[in-house]
Structures are given as structure tokens and as C-alpha cells.
Coordinates of C-alpha atoms and ligand atoms in Angstrom, one line a residue:
M1 CA 20.6 -22.9 0.4
L2 CA 18.7 -24.8 -2.3
A3 CA 20.3 -27.7 -4.1
K4 CA 20.9 -27.5 -7.8
G5 CA 18.7 -29.3 -10.3
L6 CA 15.4 -28.4 -8.7
T7 CA 12.2 -28.7 -10.6
L8 CA 9.6 -25.9 -10.6
S9 CA 7.4 -27.7 -8.1
E10 CA 10.4 -28.6 -5.9
W11 CA 11.6 -25.0 -5.9
L12 CA 8.1 -23.7 -5.1
A13 CA 7.7 -26.1 -2.2
A14 CA 11.1 -25.1 -0.7
A15 CA 10.6 -21.4 -1.2
Y16 CA 7.1 -21.6 0.3
L17 CA 8.5 -23.1 3.5
Q18 CA 11.3 -20.5 3.8
L19 CA 8.9 -17.6 3.2
Q20 CA 6.4 -19.1 5.7
K21 CA 9.1 -19.5 8.3
A22 CA 10.1 -15.9 7.8
G23 CA 6.5 -15.0 8.8
I24 CA 5.3 -13.9 5.3
D25 CA 1.5 -14.1 5.2
N26 CA 0.9 -15.1 1.5
A27 CA 4.0 -17.3 1.3
R28 CA 2.6 -19.6 -1.4
Q29 CA 1.4 -16.7 -3.6
E30 CA 4.7 -14.9 -3.1
A31 CA 6.7 -18.0 -4.2
D32 CA 4.5 -18.1 -7.3
Y33 CA 5.1 -14.4 -8.0
L34 CA 8.9 -14.8 -7.7
L35 CA 9.0 -17.8 -10.0
G36 CA 6.5 -16.2 -12.4
H37 CA 8.7 -13.1 -12.6
L38 CA 11.8 -15.1 -13.4
L39 CA 10.1 -17.2 -16.0
Q40 CA 7.7 -14.4 -17.2
K41 CA 4.9 -16.9 -16.9
N42 CA 1.9 -17.1 -14.6
S43 CA 1.2 -19.9 -12.1
A44 CA -0.9 -21.9 -14.6
Y45 CA 2.4 -22.7 -16.3
F46 CA 4.0 -24.2 -13.1
Y47 CA 1.0 -26.3 -12.4
A48 CA 1.0 -27.5 -16.0
Y49 CA 4.8 -28.2 -16.1
P50 CA 5.8 -29.0 -12.5
E51 CA 8.7 -31.2 -13.7
V52 CA 10.6 -28.6 -15.7
E53 CA 14.0 -28.2 -14.2
L54 CA 15.5 -24.8 -13.3
Q55 CA 18.9 -24.0 -14.5
A56 CA 21.7 -23.1 -12.1
K57 CA 21.6 -19.4 -13.2
Q58 CA 17.9 -19.2 -12.6
L59 CA 18.2 -20.8 -9.2
E60 CA 20.9 -18.3 -8.3
Q61 CA 18.6 -15.4 -9.2
L62 CA 15.7 -16.9 -7.3
E63 CA 18.0 -17.4 -4.3
V64 CA 18.9 -13.7 -4.3
W65 CA 15.2 -12.7 -4.5
L66 CA 14.2 -15.1 -1.7
K67 CA 16.9 -13.8 0.6
E68 CA 15.9 -10.2 -0.1
R69 CA 12.3 -11.1 0.6
I70 CA 13.1 -12.9 3.8
T71 CA 15.0 -9.9 5.1
G72 CA 11.8 -7.9 4.5
K73 CA 12.3 -6.1 1.2
P74 CA 8.8 -5.5 -0.3
L75 CA 7.9 -8.0 -2.9
A76 CA 6.8 -5.2 -5.2
W77 CA 10.3 -3.8 -5.2
I78 CA 11.9 -7.2 -6.0
L79 CA 9.5 -7.5 -8.9
G80 CA 10.0 -3.9 -9.8
E81 CA 6.3 -3.6 -10.7
W82 CA 3.0 -4.0 -9.1
E83 CA -0.6 -4.2 -10.3
F84 CA -3.2 -1.6 -9.6
W85 CA -6.6 -1.5 -11.1
G86 CA -5.5 -4.0 -13.7
L87 CA -2.6 -1.8 -14.8
T88 CA 1.0 -2.8 -14.3
L89 CA 2.9 0.0 -12.7
Q90 CA 6.7 0.4 -12.2
V91 CA 7.4 0.9 -8.5
S92 CA 10.5 2.3 -6.7
P93 CA 11.7 3.1 -3.2
A94 CA 10.8 6.7 -3.8
T95 CA 7.1 6.1 -3.4
L96 CA 4.4 4.2 -1.6
I97 CA 3.6 0.8 -3.2
P98 CA 0.0 1.0 -4.7
R99 CA -2.4 -0.8 -2.4
A100 CA -5.5 -2.7 -3.4
D101 CA -7.4 -0.6 -0.7
T102 CA -6.9 2.4 -2.9
E103 CA -8.9 0.8 -5.7
R104 CA -11.9 1.6 -3.6
L105 CA -11.2 5.3 -3.9
V106 CA -10.9 4.9 -7.7
E107 CA -14.2 3.0 -7.8
L108 CA -15.9 5.8 -5.9
A109 CA -14.4 8.5 -8.1
L110 CA -15.7 6.7 -11.2
D111 CA -19.2 6.6 -9.6
L112 CA -19.3 10.4 -9.7
T113 CA -21.1 12.1 -12.6
L114 CA -18.8 14.8 -13.9
K115 CA -19.2 16.9 -17.0
P116 CA -17.4 15.8 -20.2
K117 CA -13.8 16.8 -20.2
A118 CA -13.8 17.2 -16.5
R119 CA -10.6 18.4 -14.8
V120 CA -9.3 16.0 -12.3
L121 CA -6.3 16.4 -9.9
D122 CA -4.4 13.7 -8.0
L123 CA -2.4 15.2 -5.1
G124 CA 0.6 13.1 -4.0
T125 CA 0.4 10.7 -6.9
G126 CA 3.5 8.6 -6.2
T127 CA 3.6 5.9 -8.9
G128 CA 0.7 7.7 -10.6
A129 CA -1.7 4.9 -9.6
I130 CA -4.8 6.8 -8.9
A131 CA -4.5 9.3 -11.8
L132 CA -3.7 6.5 -14.3
A133 CA -6.5 4.3 -13.2
I134 CA -8.9 7.2 -13.6
K135 CA -7.6 8.1 -17.0
S136 CA -7.8 4.5 -18.1
E137 CA -11.5 4.5 -17.4
R138 CA -12.4 8.0 -18.4
P139 CA -10.2 9.0 -21.3
D140 CA -12.0 12.2 -21.9
W141 CA -11.3 13.6 -18.4
Q142 CA -8.2 15.8 -18.2
V143 CA -6.2 14.3 -15.4
D144 CA -3.3 16.1 -13.6
A145 CA -1.1 14.6 -11.0
V146 CA 1.5 16.1 -8.7
D147 CA 4.0 14.9 -6.2
F148 CA 6.6 16.8 -4.1
K149 CA 9.3 14.3 -5.0
L150 CA 11.0 14.5 -8.4
D151 CA 11.7 10.8 -8.4
A152 CA 8.0 10.2 -8.0
V153 CA 7.2 12.6 -10.9
S154 CA 9.6 10.8 -13.2
L155 CA 8.2 7.4 -12.1
A156 CA 4.6 8.5 -12.7
R157 CA 5.5 9.9 -16.1
K158 CA 7.2 6.7 -17.0
N159 CA 4.2 4.7 -16.0
A160 CA 1.9 7.1 -18.0
R161 CA 4.2 6.6 -21.1
Q162 CA 4.3 2.9 -20.8
L163 CA 0.5 2.6 -20.4
Q164 CA 0.0 5.3 -23.1
L165 CA -2.3 7.3 -20.8
D166 CA -2.2 11.0 -21.4
I167 CA -2.0 12.6 -18.0
R168 CA 0.1 15.6 -16.9
V169 CA 2.5 15.1 -14.1
W170 CA 4.6 17.7 -12.4
Q171 CA 6.4 18.5 -9.2
S172 CA 4.5 20.4 -6.5
D173 CA 4.6 20.3 -2.7
W174 CA 0.9 20.1 -2.2
W175 CA -0.6 23.2 -3.8
Q176 CA 2.6 25.2 -4.1
Q177 CA 3.3 24.7 -7.8
I178 CA -0.2 24.2 -9.0
P179 CA -1.4 27.0 -11.2
A180 CA -4.4 28.9 -10.0
Q181 CA -7.2 26.9 -11.7
T182 CA -10.2 25.0 -10.5
Y183 CA -10.9 21.3 -10.7
D184 CA -14.1 19.2 -10.9
L185 CA -12.6 16.5 -8.8
I186 CA -9.6 16.4 -6.5
L187 CA -8.3 13.0 -5.3
S188 CA -5.7 12.1 -2.8
N189 CA -4.3 9.2 -0.9
P190 CA -2.1 11.3 1.3
P191 CA 0.3 10.2 4.1
Y192 CA -2.1 9.6 7.1
I193 CA -0.4 7.3 9.5
H194 CA 0.1 8.5 13.0
P195 CA 3.8 8.7 13.8
K196 CA 3.4 6.4 16.8
D197 CA 1.4 3.7 14.8
P198 CA 3.2 0.4 15.5
H199 CA 2.4 -0.7 11.9
L200 CA 5.2 1.6 10.7
S201 CA 7.7 -1.0 12.0
Q202 CA 6.0 -3.9 10.3
G203 CA 5.9 -5.4 6.8
D204 CA 6.5 -3.2 3.8
L205 CA 5.9 0.0 5.8
R206 CA 9.3 -0.4 7.3
F207 CA 10.9 0.3 3.9
E208 CA 8.5 2.7 2.2
P209 CA 9.3 6.5 2.5
K210 CA 7.9 8.0 5.8
T211 CA 7.0 11.1 3.8
A212 CA 4.4 9.0 1.9
L213 CA 3.1 7.4 5.1
V214 CA 3.2 9.7 8.1
G215 CA 0.7 12.5 8.3
G216 CA 2.5 14.9 10.6
E217 CA 2.2 14.9 14.4
D218 CA -1.4 13.6 14.5
G219 CA -1.7 11.8 11.2
L220 CA -4.0 14.4 9.8
Q221 CA -1.7 17.2 8.7
A222 CA -1.9 16.4 5.0
Y223 CA -5.7 16.8 5.1
R224 CA -5.3 20.3 6.6
E225 CA -2.8 21.1 3.8
L226 CA -5.2 19.8 1.2
L227 CA -8.2 21.6 2.6
T228 CA -6.8 25.1 3.3
P229 CA -7.3 26.5 -0.2
I230 CA -9.9 24.0 -1.3
Q231 CA -12.7 26.5 -1.8
N232 CA -10.5 28.2 -4.5
R233 CA -9.5 25.0 -6.1
L234 CA -12.9 23.3 -6.7
V235 CA -15.6 24.4 -9.1
T236 CA -19.0 24.9 -7.6
G237 CA -20.4 21.3 -7.4
G238 CA -16.8 19.9 -7.5
Y239 CA -15.7 17.1 -5.3
L240 CA -12.9 16.2 -2.9
L241 CA -12.4 12.5 -2.4
V242 CA -9.7 11.2 0.0
E243 CA -8.5 7.9 1.5
H244 CA -7.8 7.8 5.2
G245 CA -7.1 5.4 8.1
Y246 CA -9.9 3.2 9.5
D247 CA -10.1 5.4 12.7
Q248 CA -9.9 8.8 11.0
A249 CA -13.3 9.1 9.3
A250 CA -14.8 11.4 12.0
A251 CA -11.8 13.6 12.2
V252 CA -11.5 13.9 8.4
A253 CA -15.3 14.7 8.1
A254 CA -14.9 17.4 10.7
L255 CA -12.0 18.9 8.8
F256 CA -14.1 18.8 5.5
S257 CA -16.9 20.5 7.3
L258 CA -14.6 23.2 8.8
A259 CA -13.4 23.9 5.2
N260 CA -17.1 24.4 4.2
L261 CA -17.5 21.3 2.1
R262 CA -21.0 19.9 2.1
D263 CA -22.8 16.5 1.5
I264 CA -19.9 14.8 3.4
K265 CA -20.1 11.1 3.0
T266 CA -17.8 8.3 4.3
Y267 CA -17.5 5.0 2.5
T268 CA -16.2 1.7 3.7
D269 CA -13.5 -0.4 2.1
Y270 CA -13.7 -4.1 1.2
L271 CA -13.3 -5.0 4.9
E272 CA -16.2 -2.8 5.9
Q273 CA -13.9 -0.2 7.5
P274 CA -14.6 3.6 6.9
R275 CA -11.7 4.5 4.6
V276 CA -12.8 7.1 2.0
T277 CA -14.5 10.4 2.5
L278 CA -16.2 12.6 -0.1
G279 CA -17.2 16.2 0.2
C280 CA -18.7 18.7 -2.3
K281 CA -18.3 22.5 -2.8
T282 CA -21.9 23.7 -3.0
Ligands
LIG1 N1 -2.8 2.4 3.5 C1 -1.4 2.4 3.7 C2 -1.1 1.4 4.8 O1 -1.7 1.5 5.9 C3 -1.0 3.8 4.1 C4 -1.1 4.8 3.0 C5 -1.0 6.2 3.4 O2 -0.4 6.6 4.4 N2 -1.5 6.9 2.5 O3 -0.3 0.5 4.6

């Protein structure tokens, strides 16, 4: 597709056009990411040295990535890693790709005042994103994370090792394999998309595992699972904090209330949409 002997700036311009034509929103940034990944440099380098020529081997590799991206493969999977809360996480098709939205949940969790050495649990951890972000900021908290998928468990453990963050990760289908013990804070970004939501056939969501996206028949099933034993799982004064869809705040708050959580508060995300709900066991 692209001629040999292209300079960095020529490749970027051509790749940008192809990505844009394929309907990719951040075409310019994505072209930067692909080239940056190949050269292991950030975009400051391309702008400082636009005339550097790409070798045939490098062009071939870029061509493969560009084709994959144009056919919809998530950029994060092509790169094999994605940034969350300033941490570089390995990603895989086994789990959801960490979203910037979820950093809001992390931020709200860090606003809570918990006792020293608080026990924290991340349910449905995927890459380990939430648990690792929390541990990176609160090293004295004891952070546990579970996922029903073994591939996710190995991935989260790998991420923890690479980041040298001491969290415990194990396999559990929601509460099933979690020992009877109480937590000061329970966090989750569960699957919450309605099975008929048209977004499921768009963008990265087409490729990500449905089990990480779809929340049962009405999108809310995971919250019911989380909430059923919640009174036995939180210490008195302990918190449950979850992410949800922009149109689910009232339904999630009603479920929290049904489970006898109190001081229920909904928080907006960076786009002013109600996306995170907090409840407390009093
Ligand atoms: N926030 C994700 C999205 O809409 C979905 C995450 C989830 O189901 N937990 O792309």
C-alpha cells in the first residue's frame, strides 16, 4: 500500500489519511501511537526528526498494524499494552481494555478515608487496572482482586509483577471463591451494557469479551450478584463503589437501597454523566 523509503512524517501523513478514511476518530493520535510503538519513542521524536527514513522491515510491520486497525482490531490489542492511571498495563482479548472513564472510580475511591491497612476488593478485575491503580496510590491498603476468567487472573498477576505492586489475585465467579471475610471497600466495574445496546456493534466493543460488557438481560444483573451478600462482606462503615452506564444511576441506587446500603451518592464522570455510585454499610 505505502511505497518504500518513506520518512516518518510521510508515513504519519499517509497513515492518518487511511485511518481517517476508515472512520477512526483519533486518526492522528493513533498513527502516532503505532509509529511510537514501533520505534519505542514518543511523538516528540517524530516532530524533532521528521526526515528520518523508515526501513523496509519497519514499513512492513507498520503496514500489518495499520491493516489490523482498519479492520477494527482495538489499538490497545495491537500495541499489547494500554495506559491506565499512569500505569502501563498488558492487555489481552480475554478482558475489557481499561477505559479512561474508570479512572473516575479510582479517584473517588482514593477520596475515601479508610483505616490504615484497609482491606480492599476489586470484583471482576480484568487486567487488574482498578486494583493496581489503588495499590499504587495506597501501598498500605491490602488489595485483593478476583475475576472469573483464568486468563484474566494470569494477566492481572503479570501486570502486578511488572509494576511491582503487591496485590492478591485469584479466580472467583463473583463471590463464589472469596473466603468469608469482610472488606473496608469493595470496588467494581462490572459488565453493565444492555444486551440490545447498539454500541456493542461499534468500535472496540465489537471485539471485547461480551462477558465483560453485557450485564445480563437488563444490564443490571452483575449489580444484583454483587449486592446479594454485601451486608456480610462489608465491615460496618465499609463502602461499595461501582461504575455503571450513564442511564443506570437511578436503577443502581435503588438496588443499593434494597440491599440496605446507606448514604448512597452518585458521581458524574468527566463528561458530567452520572457514572459512579457509592453506598455505605451503616
Ligand atoms: N464503559 C464501557 C463502555 O461503554 C463498558 C464497561 C463495562 O461494561 N463495564 O465502553
